[in-house]
mmCIF file of N, CA, C and O in Angstrom:
data_model
loop_
_atom_site.group_PDB
_atom_site.id
_atom_site.type_symbol
_atom_site.label_atom_id
_atom_site.label_comp_id
_atom_site.label_asym_id
_atom_site.label_seq_id
_atom_site.Cartn_x
_atom_site.Cartn_y
_atom_site.Cartn_z
ATOM 1 N N ALA R 1 107.292 67.694 69.166
ATOM 2 C CA ALA R 1 106.430 66.661 69.976
ATOM 3 C C ALA R 1 104.981 67.450 70.026
ATOM 4 O O ALA R 1 104.897 68.413 69.866
ATOM 5 N N SER R 2 103.835 66.639 70.238
ATOM 6 C CA SER R 2 102.565 67.249 70.393
ATOM 7 C C SER R 2 102.208 67.537 71.556
ATOM 8 O O SER R 2 102.777 67.286 72.583
ATOM 9 N N LYS R 3 101.360 68.454 71.590
ATOM 10 C CA LYS R 3 100.662 69.166 72.795
ATOM 11 C C LYS R 3 100.078 67.997 73.500
ATOM 12 O O LYS R 3 99.363 67.482 72.948
ATOM 13 N N SER R 4 100.214 68.107 74.966
ATOM 14 C CA SER R 4 99.431 67.305 75.666
ATOM 15 C C SER R 4 98.230 67.457 76.070
ATOM 16 O O SER R 4 97.810 68.875 75.982
ATOM 17 N N THR R 5 97.158 66.695 76.648
ATOM 18 C CA THR R 5 95.875 67.163 77.126
ATOM 19 C C THR R 5 95.794 67.118 78.412
ATOM 20 O O THR R 5 96.634 66.609 79.386
ATOM 21 N N LYS R 6 94.540 67.421 78.930
ATOM 22 C CA LYS R 6 94.203 66.966 80.367
ATOM 23 C C LYS R 6 93.045 66.455 80.338
ATOM 24 O O LYS R 6 91.999 66.535 79.457
ATOM 25 N N ILE R 7 92.720 65.310 81.486
ATOM 26 C CA ILE R 7 91.380 64.992 81.426
ATOM 27 C C ILE R 7 90.261 65.998 82.139
ATOM 28 O O ILE R 7 90.637 66.719 83.272
ATOM 29 N N SER R 8 89.409 66.013 81.460
ATOM 30 C CA SER R 8 88.515 67.239 81.693
ATOM 31 C C SER R 8 87.150 66.691 82.693
ATOM 32 O O SER R 8 86.845 67.423 83.664
ATOM 33 N N LYS R 9 87.165 65.401 82.544
ATOM 34 C CA LYS R 9 85.935 64.724 83.435
ATOM 35 C C LYS R 9 86.154 63.272 83.668
ATOM 36 O O LYS R 9 86.517 62.726 82.599
ATOM 37 N N LEU R 10 86.025 62.966 84.703
ATOM 38 C CA LEU R 10 86.261 61.241 84.921
ATOM 39 C C LEU R 10 85.136 61.042 85.753
ATOM 40 O O LEU R 10 84.999 61.355 86.816
ATOM 41 N N THR R 11 84.177 60.055 85.187
ATOM 42 C CA THR R 11 83.019 59.790 86.105
ATOM 43 C C THR R 11 82.877 58.150 85.837
ATOM 44 O O THR R 11 83.058 57.573 85.155
ATOM 45 N N SER R 12 81.916 57.690 86.761
ATOM 46 C CA SER R 12 81.649 56.474 86.854
ATOM 47 C C SER R 12 80.159 56.407 87.282
ATOM 48 O O SER R 12 79.761 56.515 88.418
ATOM 49 N N SER R 13 79.322 56.485 86.218
ATOM 50 C CA SER R 13 77.791 56.582 86.496
ATOM 51 C C SER R 13 77.064 55.389 86.279
ATOM 52 O O SER R 13 76.053 55.177 86.810
ATOM 53 N N LYS R 14 77.766 54.430 85.860
ATOM 54 C CA LYS R 14 77.184 52.966 85.527
ATOM 55 C C LYS R 14 78.044 52.173 86.220
ATOM 56 O O LYS R 14 79.092 52.255 86.359
ATOM 57 N N LYS R 15 77.514 50.874 86.747
ATOM 58 C CA LYS R 15 78.377 49.695 87.374
ATOM 59 C C LYS R 15 79.516 49.506 86.670
ATOM 60 O O LYS R 15 79.231 49.156 85.379
ATOM 61 N N LYS R 16 80.773 49.324 87.154
ATOM 62 C CA LYS R 16 81.803 48.742 86.573
ATOM 63 C C LYS R 16 82.077 49.600 85.147
ATOM 64 O O LYS R 16 82.852 49.017 84.722
ATOM 65 N N GLN R 17 81.981 50.796 85.149
ATOM 66 C CA GLN R 17 82.181 51.659 84.068
ATOM 67 C C GLN R 17 82.757 52.975 84.510
ATOM 68 O O GLN R 17 82.317 53.548 85.091
ATOM 69 N N VAL R 18 83.832 53.468 83.659
ATOM 70 C CA VAL R 18 84.528 54.586 83.852
ATOM 71 C C VAL R 18 84.489 55.391 82.693
ATOM 72 O O VAL R 18 84.985 54.692 81.813
ATOM 73 N N THR R 19 84.005 56.715 82.566
ATOM 74 C CA THR R 19 84.038 57.374 81.567
ATOM 75 C C THR R 19 85.109 58.337 81.471
ATOM 76 O O THR R 19 84.873 59.063 82.560
ATOM 77 N N VAL R 20 86.072 58.437 80.894
ATOM 78 C CA VAL R 20 87.235 59.337 80.761
ATOM 79 C C VAL R 20 87.114 60.463 79.662
ATOM 80 O O VAL R 20 86.812 60.125 78.470
ATOM 81 N N LYS R 21 87.147 61.718 79.921
ATOM 82 C CA LYS R 21 86.982 62.604 78.822
ATOM 83 C C LYS R 21 88.103 63.521 79.067
ATOM 84 O O LYS R 21 88.642 63.793 79.966
ATOM 85 N N TRP R 22 88.435 64.267 77.757
ATOM 86 C CA TRP R 22 89.720 64.995 77.832
ATOM 87 C C TRP R 22 89.241 66.279 77.099
ATOM 88 O O TRP R 22 88.648 66.160 76.038
ATOM 89 N N ASN R 23 90.438 67.327 76.977
ATOM 90 C CA ASN R 23 90.348 68.231 76.062
ATOM 91 C C ASN R 23 91.086 68.063 74.649
ATOM 92 O O ASN R 23 91.821 67.214 74.698
ATOM 93 N N LYS R 24 90.397 68.544 73.600
ATOM 94 C CA LYS R 24 90.787 68.145 72.385
ATOM 95 C C LYS R 24 92.054 68.803 72.039
ATOM 96 O O LYS R 24 92.397 70.024 72.547
ATOM 97 N N VAL R 25 93.078 68.167 71.236
ATOM 98 C CA VAL R 25 94.099 68.634 70.711
ATOM 99 C C VAL R 25 94.360 68.540 69.156
ATOM 100 O O VAL R 25 93.905 67.676 68.787
ATOM 101 N N SER R 26 94.242 69.925 68.549
ATOM 102 C CA SER R 26 94.171 70.030 67.205
ATOM 103 C C SER R 26 95.403 69.173 66.659
ATOM 104 O O SER R 26 96.579 69.205 66.900
ATOM 105 N N GLY R 27 95.004 68.421 65.747
ATOM 106 C CA GLY R 27 96.035 67.529 65.017
ATOM 107 C C GLY R 27 96.279 66.265 65.483
ATOM 108 O O GLY R 27 97.299 65.522 64.961
ATOM 109 N N ALA R 28 95.560 65.857 66.657
ATOM 110 C CA ALA R 28 95.859 64.464 67.162
ATOM 111 C C ALA R 28 95.239 63.573 66.365
ATOM 112 O O ALA R 28 94.233 63.627 65.768
ATOM 113 N N THR R 29 96.038 62.352 66.142
ATOM 114 C CA THR R 29 95.511 61.440 65.333
ATOM 115 C C THR R 29 94.737 60.516 66.289
ATOM 116 O O THR R 29 93.824 59.845 65.754
ATOM 117 N N GLN R 30 95.261 60.216 67.402
ATOM 118 C CA GLN R 30 94.565 59.462 68.524
ATOM 119 C C GLN R 30 94.901 59.722 69.778
ATOM 120 O O GLN R 30 96.011 60.411 70.103
ATOM 121 N N TYR R 31 94.143 59.470 70.810
ATOM 122 C CA TYR R 31 94.367 59.549 71.975
ATOM 123 C C TYR R 31 94.523 58.228 72.839
ATOM 124 O O TYR R 31 93.716 57.396 72.502
ATOM 125 N N GLU R 32 95.656 58.027 73.683
ATOM 126 C CA GLU R 32 95.694 56.795 74.408
ATOM 127 C C GLU R 32 95.357 56.931 75.658
ATOM 128 O O GLU R 32 95.819 57.879 76.389
ATOM 129 N N VAL R 33 94.518 55.878 76.467
ATOM 130 C CA VAL R 33 94.175 55.886 77.399
ATOM 131 C C VAL R 33 94.774 54.892 78.466
ATOM 132 O O VAL R 33 94.789 53.669 78.007
ATOM 133 N N TYR R 34 95.357 55.263 79.594
ATOM 134 C CA TYR R 34 96.122 54.387 80.499
ATOM 135 C C TYR R 34 95.562 54.529 81.805
ATOM 136 O O TYR R 34 94.966 55.602 82.270
ATOM 137 N N ARG R 35 95.605 53.264 82.519
ATOM 138 C CA ARG R 35 95.036 53.027 83.813
ATOM 139 C C ARG R 35 95.839 52.567 84.787
ATOM 140 O O ARG R 35 96.536 51.568 84.538
ATOM 141 N N SER R 36 95.711 52.582 86.121
ATOM 142 C CA SER R 36 96.355 52.028 87.127
ATOM 143 C C SER R 36 95.667 51.985 88.352
ATOM 144 O O SER R 36 94.501 52.569 88.522
ATOM 145 N N THR R 37 95.886 51.172 89.213
ATOM 146 C CA THR R 37 95.173 50.864 90.669
ATOM 147 C C THR R 37 95.937 51.815 91.576
ATOM 148 O O THR R 37 95.299 51.941 92.727
ATOM 149 N N SER R 38 96.909 52.402 91.284
ATOM 150 C CA SER R 38 97.806 53.280 92.246
ATOM 151 C C SER R 38 98.530 54.217 91.690
ATOM 152 O O SER R 38 98.913 54.067 90.388
ATOM 153 N N LYS R 39 98.309 55.467 92.240
ATOM 154 C CA LYS R 39 98.958 56.752 91.551
ATOM 155 C C LYS R 39 100.302 56.485 91.107
ATOM 156 O O LYS R 39 100.582 56.990 89.678
ATOM 157 N N LYS R 40 101.075 55.899 91.767
ATOM 158 C CA LYS R 40 102.745 55.758 91.380
ATOM 159 C C LYS R 40 102.748 54.340 90.797
ATOM 160 O O LYS R 40 103.746 54.253 90.505
ATOM 161 N N GLY R 41 101.604 53.652 90.487
ATOM 162 C CA GLY R 41 101.894 52.160 90.029
ATOM 163 C C GLY R 41 101.906 52.067 88.537
ATOM 164 O O GLY R 41 102.440 53.251 87.958
ATOM 165 N N LYS R 42 101.970 50.876 87.928
ATOM 166 C CA LYS R 42 102.371 50.766 86.667
ATOM 167 C C LYS R 42 101.048 51.065 86.059
ATOM 168 O O LYS R 42 99.926 50.399 86.387
ATOM 169 N N TYR R 43 101.159 51.684 84.775
ATOM 170 C CA TYR R 43 100.106 52.079 84.146
ATOM 171 C C TYR R 43 100.001 51.278 82.836
ATOM 172 O O TYR R 43 100.928 51.112 82.325
ATOM 173 N N THR R 44 98.721 50.769 82.550
ATOM 174 C CA THR R 44 98.546 49.965 81.455
ATOM 175 C C THR R 44 97.670 50.686 80.287
ATOM 176 O O THR R 44 96.545 51.348 80.723
ATOM 177 N N LYS R 45 97.947 50.551 79.142
ATOM 178 C CA LYS R 45 97.014 51.478 78.190
ATOM 179 C C LYS R 45 95.816 50.341 78.093
ATOM 180 O O LYS R 45 95.953 49.009 77.701
ATOM 181 N N ILE R 46 94.698 51.036 78.168
ATOM 182 C CA ILE R 46 93.450 50.155 77.990
ATOM 183 C C ILE R 46 92.669 50.381 76.681
ATOM 184 O O ILE R 46 91.689 49.722 76.459
ATOM 185 N N GLY R 47 93.100 51.392 76.208
ATOM 186 C CA GLY R 47 92.605 51.734 74.657
ATOM 187 C C GLY R 47 92.973 52.947 74.237
ATOM 188 O O GLY R 47 93.649 53.550 74.868
ATOM 189 N N SER R 48 92.358 53.226 73.066
ATOM 190 C CA SER R 48 92.770 54.409 72.374
ATOM 191 C C SER R 48 91.286 54.860 71.650
ATOM 192 O O SER R 48 90.613 54.208 71.586
ATOM 193 N N SER R 49 91.097 56.111 71.265
ATOM 194 C CA SER R 49 90.043 57.016 70.794
ATOM 195 C C SER R 49 90.531 58.002 69.834
ATOM 196 O O SER R 49 91.390 58.578 70.152
ATOM 197 N N LYS R 50 89.741 58.088 68.862
ATOM 198 C CA LYS R 50 89.902 59.404 67.743
ATOM 199 C C LYS R 50 89.115 60.509 68.398
ATOM 200 O O LYS R 50 89.211 61.643 68.033
ATOM 201 N N ASN R 51 88.171 60.123 69.209
ATOM 202 C CA ASN R 51 87.248 61.404 69.840
ATOM 203 C C ASN R 51 87.901 61.700 71.225
ATOM 204 O O ASN R 51 89.207 61.070 71.488
ATOM 205 N N THR R 52 87.234 62.492 72.167
ATOM 206 C CA THR R 52 87.948 63.355 73.158
ATOM 207 C C THR R 52 87.099 62.207 74.395
ATOM 208 O O THR R 52 87.163 62.892 75.323
ATOM 209 N N SER R 53 86.827 61.139 74.161
ATOM 210 C CA SER R 53 86.071 60.293 75.501
ATOM 211 C C SER R 53 86.360 58.666 75.257
ATOM 212 O O SER R 53 86.521 58.425 73.940
ATOM 213 N N TYR R 54 86.492 57.966 76.303
ATOM 214 C CA TYR R 54 86.638 56.618 76.211
ATOM 215 C C TYR R 54 85.904 56.106 77.355
ATOM 216 O O TYR R 54 86.021 56.809 78.666
ATOM 217 N N THR R 55 85.124 54.764 77.182
ATOM 218 C CA THR R 55 84.635 54.231 78.155
ATOM 219 C C THR R 55 85.282 53.060 78.700
ATOM 220 O O THR R 55 85.454 52.012 77.804
ATOM 221 N N ASP R 56 85.716 53.055 79.809
ATOM 222 C CA ASP R 56 86.310 51.665 80.386
ATOM 223 C C ASP R 56 85.426 50.794 80.839
ATOM 224 O O ASP R 56 84.579 51.137 81.972
ATOM 225 N N LYS R 57 85.021 49.701 80.193
ATOM 226 C CA LYS R 57 83.900 48.804 80.747
ATOM 227 C C LYS R 57 84.392 47.677 81.466
ATOM 228 O O LYS R 57 83.743 46.752 81.738
ATOM 229 N N LYS R 58 85.930 47.667 81.889
ATOM 230 C CA LYS R 58 86.454 46.648 82.798
ATOM 231 C C LYS R 58 86.961 47.169 84.030
ATOM 232 O O LYS R 58 87.749 46.387 84.721
ATOM 233 N N ALA R 59 86.260 48.031 84.590
ATOM 234 C CA ALA R 59 86.381 48.406 86.122
ATOM 235 C C ALA R 59 85.812 47.501 86.976
ATOM 236 O O ALA R 59 84.631 46.963 86.860
ATOM 237 N N THR R 60 86.520 47.385 88.160
ATOM 238 C CA THR R 60 85.909 46.661 89.207
ATOM 239 C C THR R 60 85.037 47.674 90.139
ATOM 240 O O THR R 60 85.695 48.677 90.685
ATOM 241 N N GLY R 61 83.847 47.369 90.386
ATOM 242 C CA GLY R 61 83.040 48.219 91.138
ATOM 243 C C GLY R 61 83.722 48.351 92.612
ATOM 244 O O GLY R 61 84.139 47.451 93.431
ATOM 245 N N GLY R 62 83.759 49.656 93.006
ATOM 246 C CA GLY R 62 84.186 50.030 94.386
ATOM 247 C C GLY R 62 85.621 50.166 94.649
ATOM 248 O O GLY R 62 86.077 50.581 95.658
ATOM 249 N N LYS R 63 86.243 49.820 93.505
ATOM 250 C CA LYS R 63 87.777 50.064 93.308
ATOM 251 C C LYS R 63 88.180 51.534 92.755
ATOM 252 O O LYS R 63 87.474 51.709 91.997
ATOM 253 N N LYS R 64 89.138 52.060 93.317
ATOM 254 C CA LYS R 64 89.641 53.392 92.798
ATOM 255 C C LYS R 64 90.744 52.890 91.732
ATOM 256 O O LYS R 64 91.557 52.159 91.743
ATOM 257 N N TYR R 65 90.527 53.899 90.660
ATOM 258 C CA TYR R 65 91.398 53.654 89.716
ATOM 259 C C TYR R 65 91.933 55.155 89.228
ATOM 260 O O TYR R 65 91.335 56.319 89.511
ATOM 261 N N TYR R 66 93.368 55.252 88.680
ATOM 262 C CA TYR R 66 93.928 56.387 88.043
ATOM 263 C C TYR R 66 94.086 56.387 86.728
ATOM 264 O O TYR R 66 94.369 55.421 86.101
ATOM 265 N N TYR R 67 93.849 57.417 86.004
ATOM 266 C CA TYR R 67 93.826 57.498 84.842
ATOM 267 C C TYR R 67 94.962 58.673 84.014
ATOM 268 O O TYR R 67 94.818 59.549 84.711
ATOM 269 N N LYS R 68 95.331 58.544 82.986
ATOM 270 C CA LYS R 68 96.243 59.490 82.164
ATOM 271 C C LYS R 68 96.072 59.102 80.779
ATOM 272 O O LYS R 68 95.715 58.322 80.362
ATOM 273 N N VAL R 69 96.182 60.218 80.178
ATOM 274 C CA VAL R 69 95.984 60.186 78.661
ATOM 275 C C VAL R 69 97.260 60.929 78.137
ATOM 276 O O VAL R 69 97.568 61.809 78.492
ATOM 277 N N ARG R 70 97.397 60.198 76.737
ATOM 278 C CA ARG R 70 98.572 60.978 75.939
ATOM 279 C C ARG R 70 97.963 61.021 74.569
ATOM 280 O O ARG R 70 97.113 60.161 73.967
ATOM 281 N N VAL R 71 98.667 62.040 73.632
ATOM 282 C CA VAL R 71 98.272 62.524 72.368
ATOM 283 C C VAL R 71 99.186 61.511 71.516
ATOM 284 O O VAL R 71 100.343 61.672 71.638
ATOM 285 N N ARG R 72 98.599 60.987 70.541
ATOM 286 C CA ARG R 72 99.467 60.487 69.278
ATOM 287 C C ARG R 72 99.262 61.277 68.076
ATOM 288 O O ARG R 72 98.161 61.428 67.730
ATOM 289 N N LYS R 73 100.209 61.410 67.390
ATOM 290 C CA LYS R 73 99.979 62.302 66.279
ATOM 291 C C LYS R 73 100.917 61.486 65.221
ATOM 292 O O LYS R 73 102.218 60.993 65.296
ATOM 293 N N THR R 74 100.484 60.948 64.020
ATOM 294 C CA THR R 74 101.095 60.191 63.123
ATOM 295 C C THR R 74 101.310 60.984 61.782
ATOM 296 O O THR R 74 100.385 61.511 61.231
ATOM 297 N N ILE R 75 102.483 61.479 61.510
ATOM 298 C CA ILE R 75 102.862 61.968 60.249
ATOM 299 C C ILE R 75 103.750 61.235 59.700
ATOM 300 O O ILE R 75 104.893 60.670 59.982
ATOM 301 N N SER R 76 103.486 61.100 58.294
ATOM 302 C CA SER R 76 104.104 59.944 57.265
ATOM 303 C C SER R 76 104.628 58.657 57.793
ATOM 304 O O SER R 76 105.740 58.445 57.974
ATOM 305 N N LYS R 77 103.528 57.924 58.641
ATOM 306 C CA LYS R 77 103.798 56.703 59.119
ATOM 307 C C LYS R 77 104.755 56.648 60.422
ATOM 308 O O LYS R 77 104.933 55.735 60.966
ATOM 309 N N LYS R 78 105.106 57.804 60.890
ATOM 310 C CA LYS R 78 105.854 57.874 62.208
ATOM 311 C C LYS R 78 104.917 58.430 63.318
ATOM 312 O O LYS R 78 104.011 59.629 63.101
ATOM 313 N N ASN R 79 104.989 57.793 64.487
ATOM 314 C CA ASN R 79 104.261 58.323 65.493
ATOM 315 C C ASN R 79 104.987 59.138 66.514
ATOM 316 O O ASN R 79 106.205 59.007 66.703
ATOM 317 N N TYR R 80 104.387 60.097 66.865
ATOM 318 C CA TYR R 80 104.771 61.129 67.688
ATOM 319 C C TYR R 80 103.950 61.253 69.097
ATOM 320 O O TYR R 80 102.859 61.450 68.812
ATOM 321 N N TYR R 81 104.522 61.222 70.041
ATOM 322 C CA TYR R 81 103.681 61.176 71.357
ATOM 323 C C TYR R 81 103.876 62.393 72.334
ATOM 324 O O TYR R 81 104.949 62.847 72.429
ATOM 325 N N SER R 82 102.998 62.724 72.860
ATOM 326 C CA SER R 82 103.070 63.843 73.898
ATOM 327 C C SER R 82 103.283 63.286 75.011
ATOM 328 O O SER R 82 103.405 62.102 75.396
ATOM 329 N N SER R 83 103.443 64.068 76.084
ATOM 330 C CA SER R 83 103.773 63.717 77.442
ATOM 331 C C SER R 83 102.506 63.505 78.000
ATOM 332 O O SER R 83 101.470 63.898 77.382
ATOM 333 N N TYR R 84 102.447 62.621 79.168
ATOM 334 C CA TYR R 84 101.140 62.402 79.554
ATOM 335 C C TYR R 84 100.249 63.355 80.327
ATOM 336 O O TYR R 84 100.867 64.268 80.809
ATOM 337 N N SER R 85 98.959 63.149 80.372
ATOM 338 C CA SER R 85 98.345 64.299 81.147
ATOM 339 C C SER R 85 98.483 64.238 82.528
ATOM 340 O O SER R 85 98.741 63.053 82.984
ATOM 341 N N PRO R 86 98.120 65.250 83.273
ATOM 342 C CA PRO R 86 97.909 64.867 84.712
ATOM 343 C C PRO R 86 97.092 63.728 85.104
ATOM 344 O O PRO R 86 95.945 63.599 84.410
ATOM 345 N N VAL R 87 97.442 63.119 86.058
ATOM 346 C CA VAL R 87 96.589 61.894 86.556
ATOM 347 C C VAL R 87 95.437 62.315 87.306
ATOM 348 O O VAL R 87 95.310 63.135 88.023
ATOM 349 N N LYS R 88 94.152 61.750 86.800
ATOM 350 C CA LYS R 88 93.124 61.831 87.806
ATOM 351 C C LYS R 88 92.495 60.667 88.435
ATOM 352 O O LYS R 88 92.804 59.518 87.774
ATOM 353 N N SER R 89 91.968 60.578 89.535
ATOM 354 C CA SER R 89 91.405 59.132 90.006
ATOM 355 C C SER R 89 89.831 59.283 90.289
ATOM 356 O O SER R 89 89.380 60.383 90.344
ATOM 357 N N VAL R 90 89.256 58.096 90.159
ATOM 358 C CA VAL R 90 87.980 57.985 90.366
ATOM 359 C C VAL R 90 87.509 56.548 90.970
ATOM 360 O O VAL R 90 88.437 55.756 90.776
ATOM 361 N N LYS R 91 86.483 56.344 91.690
ATOM 362 C CA LYS R 91 86.020 55.233 92.225
ATOM 363 C C LYS R 91 84.874 54.573 91.316
ATOM 364 O O LYS R 91 84.187 55.435 91.106
ATOM 365 N N ALA R 92 85.097 53.416 91.027
ATOM 366 C CA ALA R 92 84.159 52.786 90.080
ATOM 367 C C ALA R 92 82.732 52.452 90.794
ATOM 368 O O ALA R 92 83.028 52.220 92.052
ATOM 369 N N LYS R 93 81.835 52.735 90.230
ATOM 370 C CA LYS R 93 80.577 52.644 91.052
ATOM 371 C C LYS R 93 80.332 51.243 91.238
ATOM 372 O O LYS R 93 80.562 50.268 90.359
ATOM 373 N N LYS R 94 79.693 50.666 92.414
ATOM 374 C CA LYS R 94 79.512 49.386 92.614
ATOM 375 C C LYS R 94 78.267 48.917 92.095
ATOM 376 O O LYS R 94 77.221 49.387 91.830
#
């Protein structure tokens, strides 16, 4: 299994947008970003990135969101997933 990452920065500097940044994991093929409206709620995959950041452009202003990231490694067409990063929350800018 691959090494998990941690969210290093979670900011909402623009209206209805949240930028998620995380620590680089060597050998990662892609990072998958998950979001929920409650900490213990259902998390939905909102996107993936080859880099160490992702901008969520579908946030509702003034709402609190919870994010977590997991690492995907693809080795000879097989996907390996890390455990999820610790959850972090942010309030989207109105």
